[in-house]
Each structure stands twice: as C-alpha cells, then as structure tokens.
Amino acid sequence: DQQVKQNSPSLSVQEGRISILNCDYTNSMFDYFLWYKKYPAEGPTFLISISSIKDKNEDGRFTVFLNKSAKHLSLHIVPSQPGDSAVYFCAASPGGGADGLTFGKGTHLIIQP
Amino acid sequence: DAGVIQSPRHEVTEMGQEVTLRCKPISGHNSLFWYRQTMMRGLELLIYFNNNVPIDDSGMPEDRFSAKMPNASFSTLKIQPSEPRDSAVYFCASSRSADTQYFGPGTRLTVL
C-alpha cells in the first residue's frame, strides 16, 4: 500500500505563474514532511520541510502547507522559473526526521517559457 | 563540505556476481540511510543506521542484500548473488540526528 501519494505524475506551468504540487498520506504516525527536488542523474535535493505542529512553512519562493485533518500537503512555488523544472518528491517520517523517509512517486514539473 | 559520496556511480555486472556499493556520509552526521529507486516502486528505504548501528532493515528485500557500517565515515551495501531485478539506482543519504537527510548522487546498477 502506498502511504504517500502524489497523484499527478506531471504538471506543466507557465514561467512566472504559481506551481502547486500536491501530496496525500495515509499513515497518522507521520509527523514530519519534506519536499525534495530531483534532476536526472542526480540525487534528491532537500527543498523545504514542515513539522506536524505547524500548518505552513515558507522559504523564499517555496511554501509548504499542511492540512493534518485531510492528511494533505502541498508545495507552492511562486513565481515559477525555468530552473524549477524537475521531479518533486513528497516524503514523510514518523520520527521527526530521525527515521527513514517514505516517498511518493514524484511529480514531474515542467516550466514553460 | 563534499556532501555524501557514493561509488561507483555506475555498475554493470552479470547475474550471479557479487556487487558492493559504497557510501561516505557527510562528516559529523550520525545517521545513514540506503534507498533504492525503481520505476515500479519509486524511492524506497532499504536500511538505516544510527551511530553505526542498524536500526531498521525491514526494507531489505532478501537475504541476498546486506549492509554494514564499520565506522562513522563508511558504509557498504552488498548484493550476493545479484539478479536482473536488482537493477535500480541506489542512493545513500546521511543526517545529523533528526535533521534533514542529504542524498548522494546515487549508483546506477545494471545486472545483465
């Protein structure tokens, strides 16, 4: 069973507009959530995280929102830039980040000029 | 900092051969994780260590897989004997306590 789901395999957004990537989870024990960005032939790169005690965390153009009751989180990128084109992975952990991560299958974001 | 270092970056081997993947975590990090990425299953945790001690190896697919961390700066993931279905990209990641995990560039393994 997939405990972390990213239902959109791909997303195309115009440069300068907002990109919204979504993620759902089923395990109530998850209390720490992260987004990673991955380019081909490279390892995942950490973007932003959020603890379950918060509902929003912002870092520059990136904002993560957490809705615990819906078991849903989203990543907003504003404004979207060509270098944002990559695969984005949602990940979750039950141990505040000390345990291994459970990943979604990823969303391929394509920023169009 | 050099980041997490993995070797080799690419490995092509024949079915039945032993394969050893290597990882050097970031200096000062005390947790080390091995993940595998395949088209079918995505990124999945295989095993992780805290302070060189294996904590959770429930993701290791079979007895053919083994992992060791003899000291704080080195870990190996061994597959013996290897099979074509082991073909995947294997990532190593490290973190300091409950902090963010940082990933290496991965080893692309192809078993013919």
CSV table of C-alpha atoms in Angstrom, one decimal:
chain,number,residue,atom,x,y,z
A,1,ASP,CA,0.0,0.0,0.0
A,2,GLN,CA,1.2,3.5,-0.8
A,3,GLN,CA,1.4,5.6,2.3
A,4,VAL,CA,2.4,8.7,0.5
A,5,LYS,CA,0.7,9.5,-2.8
A,6,GLN,CA,1.4,12.1,-5.4
A,7,ASN,CA,-1.5,11.7,-7.8
A,8,SER,CA,-0.2,13.9,-10.6
A,9,PRO,CA,2.7,12.3,-12.5
A,10,SER,CA,3.4,15.6,-14.3
A,11,LEU,CA,2.4,19.2,-14.2
A,12,SER,CA,3.0,21.9,-16.8
A,13,VAL,CA,3.1,25.6,-15.6
A,14,GLN,CA,4.0,28.8,-17.4
A,15,GLU,CA,7.0,30.7,-16.3
A,16,GLY,CA,6.1,33.4,-13.7
A,17,ARG,CA,2.9,31.7,-12.6
A,18,ILE,CA,2.3,29.7,-9.4
A,19,SER,CA,3.1,25.9,-9.3
A,20,ILE,CA,1.1,23.9,-6.9
A,21,LEU,CA,2.2,20.3,-6.2
A,22,ASN,CA,0.0,18.1,-4.0
A,23,CYS,CA,0.7,15.1,-1.8
A,24,ASP,CA,-1.6,12.9,0.3
A,25,TYR,CA,-0.7,10.5,3.1
A,26,THR,CA,-2.5,7.7,5.0
A,27,ASN,CA,-0.3,7.0,8.0
A,28,SER,CA,-1.4,9.0,11.0
A,29,MET,CA,2.0,8.4,12.6
A,30,PHE,CA,3.8,10.7,10.2
A,31,ASP,CA,4.8,13.9,11.9
A,32,TYR,CA,7.5,15.3,9.7
A,33,PHE,CA,7.1,16.1,6.0
A,34,LEU,CA,9.6,17.1,3.4
A,35,TRP,CA,9.8,18.1,-0.3
A,36,TYR,CA,12.8,17.1,-2.4
A,37,LYS,CA,13.7,18.1,-5.9
A,38,LYS,CA,15.5,15.8,-8.3
A,39,TYR,CA,17.3,16.4,-11.6
A,40,PRO,CA,18.2,13.5,-13.9
A,41,ALA,CA,21.3,11.6,-12.9
A,42,GLU,CA,21.5,13.4,-9.5
A,43,GLY,CA,20.4,12.6,-6.0
A,44,PRO,CA,17.3,14.2,-4.5
A,45,THR,CA,18.0,17.7,-3.1
A,46,PHE,CA,16.2,18.9,0.0
A,47,LEU,CA,13.8,21.9,-0.6
A,48,ILE,CA,11.7,22.5,2.4
A,49,SER,CA,10.1,20.7,5.4
A,50,ILE,CA,7.3,21.1,7.9
A,51,SER,CA,6.6,19.6,11.3
A,52,SER,CA,3.1,18.4,12.2
A,53,ILE,CA,2.8,21.2,14.8
A,54,LYS,CA,2.7,23.8,12.0
A,55,ASP,CA,0.4,24.3,9.1
A,56,LYS,CA,2.7,26.5,7.0
A,57,ASN,CA,6.4,26.9,6.3
A,58,GLU,CA,7.9,29.4,3.9
A,59,ASP,CA,11.3,29.7,2.4
A,60,GLY,CA,11.8,32.3,-0.3
A,61,ARG,CA,9.7,31.3,-3.3
A,62,PHE,CA,8.7,28.0,-1.7
A,63,THR,CA,5.8,27.5,0.7
A,64,VAL,CA,4.6,24.2,2.1
A,65,PHE,CA,1.1,23.9,3.6
A,66,LEU,CA,0.0,21.0,5.8
A,67,ASN,CA,-3.7,20.1,6.4
A,68,LYS,CA,-3.5,17.3,9.1
A,69,SER,CA,-7.2,16.6,9.2
A,70,ALA,CA,-7.2,16.0,5.4
A,71,LYS,CA,-3.8,14.3,5.6
A,72,HIS,CA,-2.8,16.5,2.7
A,73,LEU,CA,0.2,18.8,2.0
A,74,SER,CA,1.1,21.0,-0.9
A,75,LEU,CA,4.1,22.8,-2.2
A,76,HIS,CA,3.6,26.3,-3.8
A,77,ILE,CA,6.4,27.8,-5.9
A,78,VAL,CA,5.9,31.5,-6.7
A,79,PRO,CA,7.0,32.7,-9.2
A,80,SER,CA,7.9,29.6,-11.2
A,81,GLN,CA,11.2,29.7,-13.0
A,82,PRO,CA,12.7,27.6,-15.8
A,83,GLY,CA,15.3,26.1,-13.3
A,84,ASP,CA,12.4,24.7,-11.3
A,85,SER,CA,11.7,22.1,-14.0
A,86,ALA,CA,12.5,18.8,-12.2
A,87,VAL,CA,10.8,15.9,-10.4
A,88,TYR,CA,9.5,16.8,-7.0
A,89,PHE,CA,9.1,14.2,-4.3
A,90,CYS,CA,7.0,14.4,-1.2
A,91,ALA,CA,8.4,12.4,1.8
A,92,ALA,CA,7.2,11.7,5.3
A,93,SER,CA,8.6,10.3,8.5
A,94,PRO,CA,7.2,9.3,11.9
A,95,GLY,CA,10.2,10.2,13.9
A,96,GLY,CA,10.6,13.9,13.4
A,97,GLY,CA,13.1,13.2,10.7
A,98,ALA,CA,15.2,10.7,12.7
A,99,ASP,CA,13.7,7.7,10.9
A,100,GLY,CA,13.8,6.6,7.3
A,101,LEU,CA,11.6,8.5,4.8
A,102,THR,CA,8.6,7.2,2.9
A,103,PHE,CA,8.4,8.8,-0.5
A,104,GLY,CA,5.7,9.5,-3.0
A,105,LYS,CA,6.3,8.5,-6.6
A,106,GLY,CA,7.1,12.1,-7.7
A,107,THR,CA,5.6,14.8,-9.9
A,108,HIS,CA,7.5,16.0,-12.9
A,109,LEU,CA,7.1,19.8,-13.1
A,110,ILE,CA,7.7,21.4,-16.4
A,111,ILE,CA,8.0,25.2,-16.5
A,112,GLN,CA,7.2,26.5,-20.0
A,113,PRO,CA,8.6,29.9,-21.2
B,1,ASP,CA,31.7,20.1,2.5
B,2,ALA,CA,32.0,17.4,-0.1
B,3,GLY,CA,28.5,16.1,0.5
B,4,VAL,CA,27.6,12.4,0.5
B,5,ILE,CA,30.0,10.4,-1.7
B,6,GLN,CA,28.9,7.2,-3.4
B,7,SER,CA,31.0,4.8,-5.5
B,8,PRO,CA,30.9,3.6,-8.1
B,9,ARG,CA,28.5,5.9,-10.0
B,10,HIS,CA,27.7,3.1,-12.5
B,11,GLU,CA,28.0,-0.6,-12.2
B,12,VAL,CA,27.2,-3.2,-14.8
B,13,THR,CA,27.5,-6.8,-13.8
B,14,GLU,CA,26.3,-10.2,-14.7
B,15,MET,CA,23.7,-12.2,-12.9
B,16,GLY,CA,25.1,-14.2,-10.0
B,17,GLN,CA,28.0,-11.8,-9.4
B,18,GLU,CA,28.6,-10.1,-6.1
B,19,VAL,CA,28.1,-6.3,-6.1
B,20,THR,CA,29.3,-3.9,-3.5
B,21,LEU,CA,28.2,-0.3,-3.3
B,22,ARG,CA,30.0,2.2,-1.1
B,23,CYS,CA,29.0,5.4,0.7
B,24,LYS,CA,30.8,8.1,2.6
B,25,PRO,CA,28.4,10.2,4.7
B,26,ILE,CA,28.9,13.9,5.4
B,27,SER,CA,31.3,14.4,8.2
B,28,GLY,CA,29.6,14.8,11.6
B,29,HIS,CA,26.4,13.1,10.5
B,30,ASN,CA,25.4,10.2,12.7
B,31,SER,CA,22.6,8.6,10.7
B,32,LEU,CA,23.0,6.9,7.4
B,33,PHE,CA,20.3,5.6,5.1
B,34,TRP,CA,20.2,3.4,2.0
B,35,TYR,CA,17.4,3.8,-0.5
B,36,ARG,CA,16.6,2.2,-3.9
B,37,GLN,CA,14.8,3.8,-6.8
B,38,THR,CA,13.0,1.7,-9.4
B,39,MET,CA,10.3,2.6,-12.0
B,40,MET,CA,7.8,0.3,-10.4
B,41,ARG,CA,8.3,1.1,-6.7
B,42,GLY,CA,9.8,4.5,-6.7
B,43,LEU,CA,12.2,5.5,-3.9
B,44,GLU,CA,12.1,3.1,-1.0
B,45,LEU,CA,14.1,2.8,2.2
B,46,LEU,CA,16.2,-0.3,2.5
B,47,ILE,CA,18.0,0.1,5.8
B,48,TYR,CA,19.3,2.8,8.1
B,49,PHE,CA,21.9,3.2,10.8
B,50,ASN,CA,22.2,5.5,13.8
B,51,ASN,CA,25.7,5.8,15.3
B,52,ASN,CA,26.9,2.9,13.1
B,53,VAL,CA,24.2,0.6,14.5
B,54,PRO,CA,21.5,-0.8,12.1
B,55,ILE,CA,18.1,0.4,13.4
B,56,ASP,CA,15.6,-0.8,10.7
B,57,ASP,CA,16.4,-3.3,8.0
B,58,SER,CA,12.8,-4.2,7.2
B,59,GLY,CA,13.1,-2.7,3.7
B,60,MET,CA,16.0,-5.0,2.7
B,61,PRO,CA,14.3,-7.2,0.0
B,62,GLU,CA,16.0,-10.5,0.6
B,63,ASP,CA,18.9,-12.3,2.3
B,64,ARG,CA,20.9,-11.6,-0.7
B,65,PHE,CA,21.2,-8.0,0.5
B,66,SER,CA,23.4,-7.0,3.4
B,67,ALA,CA,24.7,-3.6,4.7
B,68,LYS,CA,27.4,-2.7,7.1
B,69,MET,CA,28.7,0.4,8.7
B,70,PRO,CA,32.1,-0.4,10.2
B,71,ASN,CA,32.8,3.2,11.2
B,72,ALA,CA,31.2,6.7,11.1
B,73,SER,CA,32.6,7.5,7.7
B,74,PHE,CA,31.9,4.4,5.6
B,75,SER,CA,29.1,2.1,4.7
B,76,THR,CA,28.6,-0.7,2.2
B,77,LEU,CA,25.6,-2.3,0.6
B,78,LYS,CA,26.3,-5.8,-0.8
B,79,ILE,CA,24.2,-7.9,-3.1
B,80,GLN,CA,25.3,-11.5,-3.4
B,81,PRO,CA,24.3,-13.1,-5.8
B,82,SER,CA,22.9,-10.3,-7.9
B,83,GLU,CA,19.8,-10.8,-10.1
B,84,PRO,CA,18.4,-8.7,-13.0
B,85,ARG,CA,15.5,-7.4,-10.8
B,86,ASP,CA,18.1,-5.7,-8.6
B,87,SER,CA,18.8,-3.3,-11.4
B,88,ALA,CA,18.0,0.2,-10.0
B,89,VAL,CA,19.5,3.4,-8.7
B,90,TYR,CA,20.8,3.0,-5.2
B,91,PHE,CA,21.0,6.2,-3.0
B,92,CYS,CA,22.8,6.8,0.2
B,93,ALA,CA,21.7,9.6,2.5
B,94,SER,CA,23.0,11.0,5.8
B,95,SER,CA,21.7,13.3,8.5
B,96,ARG,CA,22.7,14.7,11.9
B,97,SER,CA,20.3,13.3,14.5
B,98,ALA,CA,16.7,14.2,13.5
B,99,ASP,CA,17.8,16.8,10.9
B,100,THR,CA,17.3,16.8,7.2
B,101,GLN,CA,18.6,13.9,5.1
B,102,TYR,CA,21.1,14.8,2.4
B,103,PHE,CA,21.4,12.4,-0.5
B,104,GLY,CA,24.4,11.3,-2.6
B,105,PRO,CA,24.4,11.2,-6.4
B,106,GLY,CA,23.4,7.5,-6.5
B,107,THR,CA,24.8,4.4,-8.0
B,108,ARG,CA,23.1,3.1,-11.2
B,109,LEU,CA,23.3,-0.7,-11.1
B,110,THR,CA,22.6,-2.8,-14.1
B,111,VAL,CA,22.5,-6.6,-13.7
B,112,LEU,CA,22.5,-8.5,-17.0
